[in-house]
CSV table of C-alpha atoms and ligand atoms in Angstrom, one decimal:
chain,number,residue,atom,x,y,z
A,1,MET,CA,-62.4,11.8,86.4
A,2,PRO,CA,-59.5,9.5,85.7
A,3,ALA,CA,-60.1,7.8,82.3
A,4,ALA,CA,-59.0,4.4,83.9
A,5,LEU,CA,-62.3,4.3,85.8
A,6,ALA,CA,-64.1,3.5,82.5
A,7,GLU,CA,-62.0,0.3,82.2
A,8,VAL,CA,-63.0,-1.2,85.5
A,9,PRO,CA,-65.5,-4.1,85.1
A,10,ASP,CA,-68.7,-3.8,87.2
A,11,LEU,CA,-68.1,-0.1,88.0
A,12,VAL,CA,-71.1,2.0,87.0
A,13,VAL,CA,-71.0,5.8,86.6
A,14,VAL,CA,-74.2,7.4,87.8
A,15,PRO,CA,-74.9,10.9,86.4
A,16,ASP,CA,-76.4,13.9,88.3
A,17,SER,CA,-76.1,12.5,91.8
A,18,SER,CA,-76.8,14.4,95.0
A,19,LEU,CA,-75.9,13.3,98.6
A,20,ALA,CA,-79.4,14.4,99.6
A,21,ASP,CA,-80.6,11.3,97.7
A,22,LEU,CA,-78.0,9.1,99.2
A,23,THR,CA,-78.1,9.8,103.0
A,24,THR,CA,-80.8,9.1,105.5
A,25,LEU,CA,-80.8,12.7,106.8
A,26,ARG,CA,-81.5,13.6,103.1
A,27,ILE,CA,-79.1,16.5,103.2
A,28,GLY,CA,-76.0,17.1,101.1
A,29,GLY,CA,-74.7,18.6,97.8
A,30,ARG,CA,-73.5,17.4,94.5
A,31,PRO,CA,-70.2,15.4,94.2
A,32,ARG,CA,-67.9,15.7,91.2
A,33,ALA,CA,-69.1,12.2,90.3
A,34,LEU,CA,-70.7,9.1,91.7
A,35,VAL,CA,-69.5,5.6,90.8
A,36,GLU,CA,-71.1,2.4,92.0
A,37,GLY,CA,-68.9,-0.7,92.6
A,38,ARG,CA,-71.0,-3.8,92.0
A,39,THR,CA,-68.2,-6.2,93.1
A,40,ALA,CA,-65.6,-6.0,95.8
A,41,GLU,CA,-62.9,-5.8,93.2
A,42,ALA,CA,-64.6,-2.9,91.4
A,43,VAL,CA,-64.9,-0.9,94.7
A,44,ALA,CA,-61.2,-1.5,95.4
A,45,ALA,CA,-60.1,-0.6,91.9
A,46,ALA,CA,-62.1,2.6,91.9
A,47,VAL,CA,-60.6,3.7,95.2
A,48,ARG,CA,-57.1,2.8,94.0
A,49,ILE,CA,-57.4,4.7,90.7
A,50,LEU,CA,-58.8,7.8,92.4
A,51,ASP,CA,-56.1,7.7,95.2
A,52,ASP,CA,-53.4,7.4,92.5
A,53,ALA,CA,-54.9,10.5,90.7
A,54,GLY,CA,-55.1,12.4,94.0
A,55,VAL,CA,-58.8,12.8,93.8
A,56,PRO,CA,-60.6,13.1,97.1
A,57,VAL,CA,-62.9,10.1,97.7
A,58,LEU,CA,-66.0,9.6,99.8
A,59,VAL,CA,-66.7,5.9,100.3
A,60,LEU,CA,-70.4,5.5,100.7
A,61,GLY,CA,-72.4,2.7,102.2
A,62,GLY,CA,-76.0,3.2,103.3
A,63,GLY,CA,-75.5,6.9,104.1
A,64,SER,CA,-77.1,6.5,107.4
A,65,ASN,CA,-74.3,8.0,109.5
A,66,LEU,CA,-73.3,11.0,107.5
A,67,VAL,CA,-73.8,14.8,107.8
A,68,VAL,CA,-72.9,16.3,104.4
A,69,ALA,CA,-72.6,20.0,103.5
A,70,GLU,CA,-74.6,21.4,100.6
A,71,GLY,CA,-73.4,22.8,97.3
A,72,GLY,CA,-70.7,21.5,95.0
A,73,LEU,CA,-68.5,18.9,96.8
A,74,ASP,CA,-65.0,18.5,95.6
A,75,LEU,CA,-64.9,14.7,95.8
A,76,VAL,CA,-65.9,11.6,94.0
A,77,VAL,CA,-68.3,9.2,95.7
A,78,VAL,CA,-67.5,5.5,95.5
A,79,ALA,CA,-70.7,3.7,96.4
A,80,VAL,CA,-70.1,0.2,97.8
A,81,ARG,CA,-72.8,-1.9,96.0
A,82,ASN,CA,-71.5,-5.5,96.1
A,83,HIS,CA,-74.4,-7.6,97.0
A,84,ASP,CA,-73.1,-11.2,97.1
A,85,VAL,CA,-74.2,-13.2,100.2
A,86,THR,CA,-73.1,-16.8,101.0
A,87,PHE,CA,-74.7,-18.6,103.9
A,88,GLY,CA,-73.0,-21.6,105.6
A,89,GLU,CA,-74.3,-23.8,108.4
A,90,ASP,CA,-73.2,-21.5,111.1
A,91,MET,CA,-72.0,-18.4,109.3
A,92,VAL,CA,-72.7,-15.9,106.6
A,93,CYS,CA,-70.3,-14.0,104.4
A,94,SER,CA,-71.8,-10.8,102.9
A,95,GLY,CA,-70.8,-8.2,100.5
A,96,ALA,CA,-70.3,-4.8,102.2
A,97,GLY,CA,-73.0,-3.3,100.0
A,98,VAL,CA,-75.8,-5.4,101.2
A,99,THR,CA,-78.4,-3.6,103.2
A,100,TRP,CA,-77.8,-4.5,106.8
A,101,ASP,CA,-81.4,-5.3,107.7
A,102,ASP,CA,-81.9,-7.5,104.7
A,103,LEU,CA,-79.0,-9.6,105.9
A,104,VAL,CA,-80.5,-9.8,109.4
A,105,ALA,CA,-83.9,-10.7,108.0
A,106,GLU,CA,-82.6,-13.4,105.8
A,107,SER,CA,-80.4,-15.0,108.4
A,108,VAL,CA,-83.4,-15.1,110.8
A,109,GLU,CA,-85.6,-16.5,108.1
A,110,ARG,CA,-83.1,-19.3,107.5
A,111,GLY,CA,-83.3,-20.2,111.2
A,112,LEU,CA,-79.9,-18.8,112.0
A,113,GLY,CA,-79.5,-16.8,115.2
A,114,GLY,CA,-77.1,-14.1,116.2
A,115,LEU,CA,-78.0,-10.9,114.4
A,116,GLU,CA,-81.6,-10.5,115.6
A,117,CYS,CA,-80.9,-7.8,118.3
A,118,LEU,CA,-79.5,-5.7,115.5
A,119,SER,CA,-82.7,-5.6,113.5
A,120,GLY,CA,-84.0,-2.4,111.9
A,121,ILE,CA,-80.6,-0.6,112.0
A,122,PRO,CA,-80.2,1.4,108.8
A,123,GLY,CA,-77.1,1.3,106.7
A,124,SER,CA,-75.1,-1.4,104.9
A,125,VAL,CA,-73.1,-4.4,106.1
A,126,GLY,CA,-69.8,-2.7,105.4
A,127,ALA,CA,-70.5,0.0,107.9
A,128,THR,CA,-71.1,-2.4,110.8
A,129,PRO,CA,-67.4,-3.2,111.7
A,130,VAL,CA,-66.3,0.4,111.2
A,131,GLN,CA,-68.2,1.6,114.2
A,132,ASN,CA,-69.0,-1.7,115.9
A,133,VAL,CA,-72.7,-1.2,115.4
A,134,GLY,CA,-74.7,-2.3,118.4
A,135,ALA,CA,-78.2,-2.2,119.8
A,136,TYR,CA,-80.2,-4.0,122.5
A,137,GLY,CA,-77.2,-5.5,124.2
A,138,VAL,CA,-75.4,-6.9,121.2
A,139,GLU,CA,-72.6,-5.5,119.1
A,140,VAL,CA,-71.1,-6.9,115.9
A,141,ALA,CA,-67.8,-7.4,117.6
A,142,GLN,CA,-69.3,-10.5,119.3
A,143,LEU,CA,-70.2,-12.0,115.9
A,144,LEU,CA,-67.4,-11.0,113.5
A,145,VAL,CA,-65.3,-13.8,112.1
A,146,ARG,CA,-63.2,-11.8,109.6
A,147,VAL,CA,-63.4,-8.7,107.5
A,148,ARG,CA,-62.1,-8.2,104.0
A,149,LEU,CA,-60.4,-4.8,103.7
A,150,TYR,CA,-58.9,-2.7,100.9
A,151,ASP,CA,-56.0,-1.0,102.6
A,152,ARG,CA,-55.5,2.4,100.9
A,153,ALA,CA,-51.9,2.9,102.0
A,154,SER,CA,-50.5,-0.5,101.1
A,155,ARG,CA,-53.1,-1.0,98.3
A,156,GLU,CA,-53.6,-4.5,99.6
A,157,ASP,CA,-56.9,-6.4,99.5
A,158,ARG,CA,-56.9,-8.9,102.4
A,159,TRP,CA,-58.9,-10.6,105.1
A,160,VAL,CA,-58.2,-9.4,108.7
A,161,ASP,CA,-59.0,-10.8,112.0
A,162,PRO,CA,-61.3,-8.6,114.1
A,163,VAL,CA,-58.7,-8.2,116.8
A,164,GLU,CA,-56.8,-6.0,114.4
A,165,LEU,CA,-59.7,-3.7,114.2
A,166,GLY,CA,-59.6,-2.3,117.8
A,167,LEU,CA,-63.3,-2.7,118.2
A,168,ASP,CA,-64.8,-0.7,121.1
A,169,TYR,CA,-68.1,1.0,121.9
A,170,ARG,CA,-69.2,2.5,118.5
A,171,THR,CA,-65.7,2.7,117.2
A,172,SER,CA,-62.7,0.9,115.7
A,173,VAL,CA,-59.4,1.8,114.2
A,174,LEU,CA,-61.3,2.4,110.9
A,175,LYS,CA,-63.7,5.0,112.2
A,176,ASN,CA,-63.0,8.6,111.2
A,177,THR,CA,-60.0,7.6,109.1
A,178,ASP,CA,-59.7,6.9,105.4
A,179,ARG,CA,-57.2,4.1,105.8
A,180,ALA,CA,-59.3,1.2,104.5
A,181,VAL,CA,-62.5,0.2,102.8
A,182,VAL,CA,-64.6,-2.7,104.0
A,183,LEU,CA,-65.3,-5.0,101.1
A,184,GLU,CA,-66.8,-8.1,102.7
A,185,VAL,CA,-67.8,-9.2,106.2
A,186,GLU,CA,-68.2,-12.7,107.7
A,187,PHE,CA,-70.3,-13.3,110.8
A,188,ARG,CA,-70.7,-16.5,112.9
A,189,LEU,CA,-74.4,-17.5,113.4
A,190,ASP,CA,-76.2,-20.0,115.6
A,191,PRO,CA,-77.6,-23.0,113.6
A,192,ASP,CA,-80.2,-23.7,116.3
A,193,GLY,CA,-81.9,-20.4,115.5
A,194,LEU,CA,-81.4,-19.2,119.1
A,195,SER,CA,-80.7,-15.5,119.8
A,196,GLU,CA,-77.7,-14.1,121.5
A,197,PRO,CA,-78.3,-14.0,125.2
A,198,ILE,CA,-80.8,-11.2,125.9
A,199,ARG,CA,-78.9,-8.6,128.0
A,200,TYR,CA,-81.0,-5.5,127.6
A,201,ALA,CA,-83.5,-5.1,130.4
A,202,GLU,CA,-86.2,-3.4,128.3
A,203,LEU,CA,-86.0,-6.2,125.7
A,204,ALA,CA,-85.9,-9.0,128.2
A,205,ALA,CA,-89.1,-7.6,129.8
A,206,ARG,CA,-90.9,-7.4,126.5
A,207,LEU,CA,-89.9,-10.9,125.6
A,208,ASP,CA,-90.7,-12.2,129.1
A,209,VAL,CA,-87.4,-13.9,129.5
A,210,GLU,CA,-84.7,-13.6,132.2
A,211,PRO,CA,-81.7,-11.4,131.3
A,212,GLY,CA,-79.0,-13.7,129.9
A,213,GLU,CA,-81.5,-16.2,128.4
A,214,ARG,CA,-81.5,-17.1,124.8
A,215,THR,CA,-84.7,-17.4,122.9
A,216,ASP,CA,-86.2,-17.7,119.4
A,217,ALA,CA,-84.3,-15.4,117.1
A,218,ALA,CA,-87.4,-14.6,114.9
A,219,GLN,CA,-89.4,-13.5,117.9
A,220,VAL,CA,-86.5,-11.3,119.1
A,221,ARG,CA,-86.3,-9.7,115.7
A,222,GLU,CA,-90.0,-8.8,115.8
A,223,THR,CA,-89.8,-7.4,119.3
A,224,VAL,CA,-86.7,-5.3,118.5
A,225,LEU,CA,-88.4,-3.9,115.4
A,226,ALA,CA,-91.4,-2.9,117.5
A,227,LEU,CA,-89.2,-1.3,120.1
A,228,ARG,CA,-87.2,0.6,117.5
A,229,ARG,CA,-90.3,1.8,115.7
A,230,GLY,CA,-91.6,3.2,119.0
A,231,LYS,CA,-88.4,5.2,119.3
A,232,GLY,CA,-88.6,6.4,115.6
A,233,MET,CA,-85.4,4.5,114.9
A,234,VAL,CA,-86.7,2.5,111.8
A,235,LEU,CA,-86.5,4.5,108.6
A,236,ASP,CA,-89.8,5.3,106.9
A,237,GLY,CA,-89.7,7.6,103.8
A,238,GLU,CA,-93.2,8.9,104.7
A,239,ASP,CA,-92.3,9.9,108.3
A,240,HIS,CA,-90.0,12.9,108.8
A,241,ASP,CA,-89.6,11.8,112.4
A,242,THR,CA,-87.3,9.0,111.0
A,243,TRP,CA,-85.2,11.2,108.7
A,244,SER,CA,-82.2,11.0,110.9
A,245,ALA,CA,-78.7,9.7,111.2
A,246,GLY,CA,-79.7,7.4,114.1
A,247,SER,CA,-78.4,8.3,117.5
A,248,PHE,CA,-76.7,11.6,117.0
A,249,PHE,CA,-74.4,11.4,120.0
A,250,THR,CA,-72.7,8.4,121.6
A,251,ASN,CA,-73.5,7.7,125.2
A,252,PRO,CA,-70.8,9.5,127.3
A,253,VAL,CA,-68.5,7.7,129.6
A,254,VAL,CA,-67.8,9.8,132.7
A,255,PRO,CA,-64.5,9.0,134.5
A,256,SER,CA,-65.2,7.5,137.9
A,257,GLU,CA,-63.7,10.4,139.8
A,258,GLU,CA,-66.1,12.9,138.1
A,259,ILE,CA,-69.3,10.9,138.5
A,260,ASP,CA,-70.3,12.4,141.9
A,261,ALA,CA,-70.0,15.9,140.6
A,262,VAL,CA,-72.2,15.1,137.6
A,263,ARG,CA,-74.7,13.4,139.9
A,264,GLU,CA,-74.9,16.6,142.1
A,265,ARG,CA,-75.5,18.8,139.1
A,266,VAL,CA,-78.2,16.4,137.9
A,267,GLU,CA,-79.8,16.4,141.3
A,268,ALA,CA,-79.7,20.2,141.4
A,269,ARG,CA,-81.5,20.4,138.1
A,270,VAL,CA,-84.1,17.7,138.3
A,271,GLY,CA,-84.3,16.7,142.0
A,272,ALA,CA,-83.1,13.7,144.0
A,273,ALA,CA,-85.9,11.4,142.9
A,274,GLN,CA,-85.2,11.7,139.2
A,275,ALA,CA,-81.4,11.8,139.7
A,276,GLY,CA,-81.7,8.5,141.6
A,277,ARG,CA,-83.2,6.9,138.5
A,278,MET,CA,-80.6,8.2,136.1
A,279,PRO,CA,-79.6,5.4,133.7
A,280,ARG,CA,-76.0,4.4,134.4
A,281,PHE,CA,-73.9,1.4,133.4
A,282,ASP,CA,-70.4,0.4,134.4
A,283,ALA,CA,-68.0,0.9,131.6
A,284,ASP,CA,-64.2,0.8,131.0
A,285,GLY,CA,-62.7,3.7,132.9
A,286,GLY,CA,-65.9,5.0,134.4
A,287,VAL,CA,-69.7,5.1,134.2
A,288,LYS,CA,-71.6,5.3,130.9
A,289,LEU,CA,-74.6,7.6,131.0
A,290,SER,CA,-77.5,7.9,128.6
A,291,ALA,CA,-77.1,10.8,126.2
A,292,GLY,CA,-80.9,10.8,125.4
A,293,TRP,CA,-81.8,11.0,129.1
A,294,LEU,CA,-79.3,13.8,129.8
A,295,ILE,CA,-80.5,15.8,126.7
A,296,GLU,CA,-84.1,15.7,128.0
A,297,ARG,CA,-83.1,16.6,131.5
A,298,ALA,CA,-81.0,19.5,130.2
A,299,GLY,CA,-84.2,21.0,128.9
A,300,PHE,CA,-84.4,19.7,125.3
A,301,ALA,CA,-87.6,17.8,125.1
A,302,LYS,CA,-88.4,15.3,122.4
A,303,GLY,CA,-89.4,17.4,119.3
A,304,HIS,CA,-87.3,20.4,120.4
A,305,PRO,CA,-87.3,23.3,119.4
A,306,ALA,CA,-90.8,23.5,117.7
A,307,PRO,CA,-93.2,21.7,115.4
A,308,ASP,CA,-92.3,24.0,112.4
A,309,ALA,CA,-88.5,24.0,112.8
A,310,PRO,CA,-86.6,22.5,109.8
A,311,ALA,CA,-84.4,20.4,112.1
A,312,ARG,CA,-85.8,19.0,115.3
A,313,LEU,CA,-85.1,16.3,117.8
A,314,SER,CA,-87.3,13.3,117.0
A,315,THR,CA,-90.6,13.4,118.8
A,316,LYS,CA,-89.9,9.8,119.9
A,317,HIS,CA,-86.3,10.0,120.9
A,318,ALA,CA,-84.3,12.9,122.1
A,319,LEU,CA,-81.0,11.4,120.8
A,320,ALA,CA,-82.0,11.6,117.1
A,321,ILE,CA,-81.8,14.9,115.1
A,322,THR,CA,-84.3,14.8,112.3
A,323,ASN,CA,-84.8,16.7,109.0
A,324,ARG,CA,-88.4,17.7,108.7
A,325,GLY,CA,-88.0,18.0,104.9
A,326,SER,CA,-86.2,21.4,104.3
A,327,ALA,CA,-83.4,21.3,106.8
A,328,THR,CA,-79.9,22.2,105.7
A,329,ALA,CA,-76.6,21.0,107.1
A,330,ASP,CA,-76.3,24.3,109.0
A,331,ASP,CA,-79.7,23.7,110.6
A,332,VAL,CA,-78.5,20.3,111.8
A,333,ILE,CA,-75.2,21.7,113.1
A,334,ALA,CA,-76.9,24.5,114.9
A,335,LEU,CA,-79.2,22.2,116.7
A,336,ALA,CA,-76.4,19.7,117.5
A,337,ARG,CA,-74.3,22.5,119.0
A,338,GLU,CA,-77.2,23.8,121.0
A,339,VAL,CA,-77.8,20.4,122.5
A,340,ARG,CA,-74.1,19.6,123.1
A,341,ASP,CA,-73.5,23.0,124.7
A,342,GLY,CA,-76.7,22.8,126.8
A,343,VAL,CA,-75.8,19.4,128.2
A,344,ARG,CA,-72.2,20.6,129.0
A,345,GLU,CA,-73.6,23.7,130.8
A,346,ALA,CA,-76.2,21.8,132.7
A,347,PHE,CA,-74.2,18.7,133.8
A,348,GLY,CA,-70.5,19.2,132.8
A,349,VAL,CA,-70.8,16.3,130.4
A,350,GLU,CA,-69.3,16.5,126.9
A,351,LEU,CA,-71.5,14.7,124.2
A,352,ARG,CA,-69.6,13.5,121.2
A,353,PRO,CA,-71.3,13.2,117.8
A,354,GLU,CA,-71.6,9.8,116.3
A,355,PRO,CA,-72.0,10.6,112.6
A,356,VAL,CA,-69.2,11.3,110.1
A,357,TRP,CA,-68.9,14.8,108.8
A,358,VAL,CA,-68.3,15.6,105.2
A,359,GLY,CA,-67.4,19.2,104.3
A,360,CYS,CA,-68.8,20.5,107.6
A,361,ALA,CA,-68.2,20.1,111.3
A,362,ILE,CA,-70.0,20.6,114.6
B,1,EPU,N1,-84.1,8.2,127.3
B,1,EPU,C1,-84.7,9.4,127.6
B,1,EPU,N2,-85.1,10.2,126.6
B,1,EPU,C2,-85.0,9.9,125.3
B,1,EPU,C3,-84.4,8.7,125.0
B,1,EPU,C4,-83.9,7.8,125.9
B,1,EPU,O1,-84.8,9.7,128.8
B,1,EPU,O2,-85.5,10.7,124.5
B,1,EPU,C5,-83.6,7.3,128.3
B,1,EPU,C6,-84.4,6.0,128.3
B,1,EPU,O3,-85.5,6.1,129.1
B,1,EPU,C7,-83.4,4.9,128.7
B,1,EPU,C8,-82.1,5.5,128.3
B,1,EPU,O4,-82.3,6.9,128.0
B,1,EPU,O5,-83.4,4.8,130.1
B,1,EPU,C9,-81.5,4.7,127.1
B,1,EPU,O6,-82.4,4.9,126.0
B,1,EPU,P1,-82.4,3.8,124.8
B,1,EPU,O7,-82.8,2.5,125.4
B,1,EPU,O8,-83.3,4.3,123.7
B,1,EPU,O9,-81.0,3.7,124.3
B,1,EPU,P2,-79.9,4.7,123.9
B,1,EPU,O10,-78.8,4.6,124.8
B,1,EPU,O11,-80.5,6.1,123.7
B,1,EPU,C10,-78.6,3.1,122.4
B,1,EPU,C11,-77.9,3.2,121.0
B,1,EPU,C12,-78.9,3.0,119.9
B,1,EPU,C13,-79.6,1.6,120.1
B,1,EPU,C14,-80.3,1.6,121.5
B,1,EPU,C15,-80.9,0.3,121.8
B,1,EPU,C16,-76.1,4.7,121.3
B,1,EPU,C17,-75.6,6.1,121.1
B,1,EPU,N3,-77.3,4.5,120.9
B,1,EPU,O12,-79.5,4.2,122.4
B,1,EPU,O13,-78.2,2.9,118.7
B,1,EPU,O14,-80.5,1.3,119.1
B,1,EPU,O15,-79.3,1.9,122.5
B,1,EPU,O16,-79.9,-0.6,122.2
B,1,EPU,O17,-75.4,3.9,121.8
B,1,EPU,C18,-77.4,4.3,117.0
B,1,EPU,O18,-76.3,4.1,117.5
B,1,EPU,O19,-77.6,5.0,116.0
B,1,EPU,C19,-78.5,3.7,117.7
B,1,EPU,C20,-79.8,4.0,117.3
């Protein structure tokens, strides 16, 4: 480890760390070292010093979107742990290291609307712009005001406008690159305590509102949390069904000219009645299908392959791969490949994994 790290204020070296303790899948080996940056400046300084020394770096937030190989890992983990939060009348500025759901909970408690549909999502604030986190009809792109980035190429620490981030469905120019580290994020919030318009049909039905209506943010938060729990998408240390990296695949967008062929394959497999109910949404360049729905119809039921398997699909949602306690990265990869290949063979649709891979790949 470069000696200069010891000089950085608010940077804490944590001995004997393991990625298994730092990821929600609870899989992963031992890095060369783990340092925690308690301020934005400490995070940026650590990354700069390691970059200058040519040491491979893994920037870690909440660890909820990572699949990490076991064994010795030739990298230093810089954990983003800056926790300052400043609320204004209609905004909040948050350190990237804040736990995302704590920020959502506090903004709702303060009577500020906007983030409520994104309740119960694991991970940290800093991860949300990187993959434009979204759920229940809202994505952070709608609410972002500005993002403070440490640019690893130019070594600049600066605030950027969200338009520079190329935000799109579960992605941005930052995803799957090492070019920048998110240090702080500012969101606009609604001072009337009203939610964003409710767009997701299942949520509107539960809330008994018309799609497009806005309603009490606190009530939306409770309803979203209940929906997510029902799908095993709220972390619970006691419940292996929630030891996952969230949705393992993004929902595929099928080009318009291919959708009829996919529909025919679906019909051949599950019959016209079910095929007629296939979830589909208009998207840029085609039709977005539901990965979870396709996975089940391709023959991978919730809980696949078996109750005693080390890695299984969640028993509540076919889109989450879960570690039942003893799974290795290889177990997760084997299951992910089986599902991806099975969906491709059944329907000709390519599923793309959502998590970031460290030392391994699907
Ligand atoms: N479905 C199934 N079987 C399943 C799961 C879902 O048939 O096992 C069907 C459902 O019946 C529904 C459709 O698939 O018709 C969509 O399911 P769901 O409402 O659960 O949403 P999703 O598309 O699977 C997405 C996000 C989630 C987000 C929810 C709610 C992606 C990849 N996933 O899931 O985000 O919470 O919508 O908005 O976009 C995440 O990204 O990690 C994540 C959890």
